[in-house]
PDB file of C-alpha atoms in Angstrom:
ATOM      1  CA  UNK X 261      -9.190 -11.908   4.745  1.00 56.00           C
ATOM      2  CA  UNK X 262     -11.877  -9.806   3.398  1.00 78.00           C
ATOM      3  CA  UNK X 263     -11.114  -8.053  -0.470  1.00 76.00           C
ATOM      4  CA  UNK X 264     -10.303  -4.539   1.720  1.00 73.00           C
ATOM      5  CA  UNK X 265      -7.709  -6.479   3.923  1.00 79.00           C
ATOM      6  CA  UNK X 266      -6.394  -7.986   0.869  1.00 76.00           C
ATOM      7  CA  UNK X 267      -5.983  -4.141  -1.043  1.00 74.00           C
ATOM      8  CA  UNK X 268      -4.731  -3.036   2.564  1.00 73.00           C
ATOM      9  CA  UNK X 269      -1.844  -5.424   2.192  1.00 76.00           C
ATOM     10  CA  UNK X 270      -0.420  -5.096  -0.887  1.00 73.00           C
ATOM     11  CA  UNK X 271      -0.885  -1.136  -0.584  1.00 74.00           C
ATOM     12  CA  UNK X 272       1.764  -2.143   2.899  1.00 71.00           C
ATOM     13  CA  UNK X 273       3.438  -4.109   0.447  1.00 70.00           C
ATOM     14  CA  UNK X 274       3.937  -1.241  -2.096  1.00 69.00           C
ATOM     15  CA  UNK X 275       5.557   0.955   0.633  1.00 63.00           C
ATOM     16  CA  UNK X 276       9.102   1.447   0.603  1.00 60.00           C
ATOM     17  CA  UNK X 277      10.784  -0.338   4.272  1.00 52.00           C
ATOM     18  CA  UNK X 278      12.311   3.160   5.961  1.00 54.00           C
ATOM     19  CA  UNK X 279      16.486   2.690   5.811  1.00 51.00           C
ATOM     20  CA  UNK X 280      16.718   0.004   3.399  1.00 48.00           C
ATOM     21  CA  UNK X 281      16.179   2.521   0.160  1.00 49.00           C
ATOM     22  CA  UNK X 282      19.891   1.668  -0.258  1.00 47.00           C
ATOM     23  CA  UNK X 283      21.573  -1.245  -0.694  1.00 47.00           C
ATOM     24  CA  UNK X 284      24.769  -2.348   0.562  1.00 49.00           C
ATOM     25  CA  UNK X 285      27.028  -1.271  -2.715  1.00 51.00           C
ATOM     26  CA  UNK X 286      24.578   1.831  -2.541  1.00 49.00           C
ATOM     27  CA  UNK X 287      22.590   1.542  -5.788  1.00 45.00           C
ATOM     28  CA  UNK X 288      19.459   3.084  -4.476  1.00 41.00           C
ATOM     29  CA  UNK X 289      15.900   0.959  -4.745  1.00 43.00           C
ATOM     30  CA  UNK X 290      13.430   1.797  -7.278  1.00 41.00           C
ATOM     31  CA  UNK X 291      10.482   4.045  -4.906  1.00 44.00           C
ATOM     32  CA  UNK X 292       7.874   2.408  -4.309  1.00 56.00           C
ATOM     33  CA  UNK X 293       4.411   2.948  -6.387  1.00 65.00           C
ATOM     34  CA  UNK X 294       0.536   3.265  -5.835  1.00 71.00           C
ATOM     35  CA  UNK X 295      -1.222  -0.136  -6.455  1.00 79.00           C
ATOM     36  CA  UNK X 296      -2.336   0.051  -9.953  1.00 84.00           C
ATOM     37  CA  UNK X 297      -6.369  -0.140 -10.537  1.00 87.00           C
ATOM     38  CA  UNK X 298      -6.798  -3.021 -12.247  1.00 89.00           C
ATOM     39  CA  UNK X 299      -5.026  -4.802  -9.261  1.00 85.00           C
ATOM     40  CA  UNK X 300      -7.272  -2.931  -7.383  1.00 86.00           C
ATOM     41  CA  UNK X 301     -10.514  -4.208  -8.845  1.00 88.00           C
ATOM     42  CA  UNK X 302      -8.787  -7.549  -8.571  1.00 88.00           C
ATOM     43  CA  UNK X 303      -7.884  -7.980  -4.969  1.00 85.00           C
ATOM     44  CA  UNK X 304     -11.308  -6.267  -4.186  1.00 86.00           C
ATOM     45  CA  UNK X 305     -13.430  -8.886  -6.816  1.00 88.00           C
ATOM     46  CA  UNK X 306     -17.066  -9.049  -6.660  1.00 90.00           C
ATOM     47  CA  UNK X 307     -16.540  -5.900  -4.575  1.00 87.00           C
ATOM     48  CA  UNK X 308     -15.614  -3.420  -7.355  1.00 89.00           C
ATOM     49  CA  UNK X 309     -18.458  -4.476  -9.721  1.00 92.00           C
ATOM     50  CA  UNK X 310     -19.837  -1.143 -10.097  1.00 92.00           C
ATOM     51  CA  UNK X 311     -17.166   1.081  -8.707  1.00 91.00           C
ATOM     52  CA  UNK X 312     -16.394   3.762 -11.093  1.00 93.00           C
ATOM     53  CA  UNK X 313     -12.403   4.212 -11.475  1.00 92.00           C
ATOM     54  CA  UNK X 314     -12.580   7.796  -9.426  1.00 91.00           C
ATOM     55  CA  UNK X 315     -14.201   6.357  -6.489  1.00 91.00           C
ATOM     56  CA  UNK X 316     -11.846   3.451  -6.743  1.00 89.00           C
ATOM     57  CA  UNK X 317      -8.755   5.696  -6.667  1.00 87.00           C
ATOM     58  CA  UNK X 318     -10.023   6.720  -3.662  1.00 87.00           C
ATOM     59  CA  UNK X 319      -9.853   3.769  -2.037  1.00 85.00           C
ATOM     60  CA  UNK X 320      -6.738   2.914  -3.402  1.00 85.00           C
ATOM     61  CA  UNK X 321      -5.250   6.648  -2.153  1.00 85.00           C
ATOM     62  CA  UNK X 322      -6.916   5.918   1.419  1.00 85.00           C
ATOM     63  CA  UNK X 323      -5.493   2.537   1.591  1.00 83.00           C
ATOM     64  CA  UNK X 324      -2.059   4.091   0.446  1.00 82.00           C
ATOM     65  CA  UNK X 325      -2.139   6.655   3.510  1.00 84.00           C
ATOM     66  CA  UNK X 326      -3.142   3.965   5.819  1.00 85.00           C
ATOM     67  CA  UNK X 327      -0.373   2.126   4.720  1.00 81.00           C
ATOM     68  CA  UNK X 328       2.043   4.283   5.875  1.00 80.00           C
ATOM     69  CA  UNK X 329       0.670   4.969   9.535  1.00 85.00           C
ATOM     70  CA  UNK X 330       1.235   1.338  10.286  1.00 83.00           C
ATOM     71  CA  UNK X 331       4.539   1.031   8.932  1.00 81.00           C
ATOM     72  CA  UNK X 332       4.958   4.175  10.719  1.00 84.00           C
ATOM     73  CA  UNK X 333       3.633   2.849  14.345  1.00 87.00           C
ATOM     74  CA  UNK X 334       5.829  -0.978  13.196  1.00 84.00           C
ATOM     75  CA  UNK X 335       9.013   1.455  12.886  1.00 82.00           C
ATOM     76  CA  UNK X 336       8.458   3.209  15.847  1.00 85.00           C
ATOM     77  CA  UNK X 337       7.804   0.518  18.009  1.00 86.00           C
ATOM     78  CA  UNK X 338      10.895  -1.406  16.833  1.00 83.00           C
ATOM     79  CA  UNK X 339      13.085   1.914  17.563  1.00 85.00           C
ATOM     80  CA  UNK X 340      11.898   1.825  21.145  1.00 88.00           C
ATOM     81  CA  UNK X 341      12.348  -1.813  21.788  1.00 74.00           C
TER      82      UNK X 341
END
């Protein structure tokens, strides 16, 4: 997988799974958080060299939102089948 992909999956990774934020004796799951940067610059490598942290937040804030459309489209096609 290319360094995108890589930031693409743990930014899926980060995202809460929709009706399991509580366990079964109901203590409620941390939320889930925004990738940090330096893991950022890591999964993305040679990639980042040069990448000033704005335009890296960015990236990590795009990859977030994309994140949740395709849990969004995996939920939805579970509920219908």
């Amino acid at each position: 997988a290319n360094a995108m992909s890589r930031l693409l999956i743990c930014a899926v990774r980060m995202q809460p799974v929709p009706g399991a934020e509580a366990r079964q004796d109901g203590v409620r799951q941390p939320a889930a958080g925004v990738l940090p940067l330096a893991r950022c610059r890591e999964l993305l490598g040679d990639e980042a060299a040069g990448v000033s942290d704005e335009d890296l937040d960015r990236v990590r804030r795009h990859a977030d939102a994309l994140a949740h459309v395709l849990i969004e489209i995996a939920v939805d096609r579970d509920a219908q089948g």
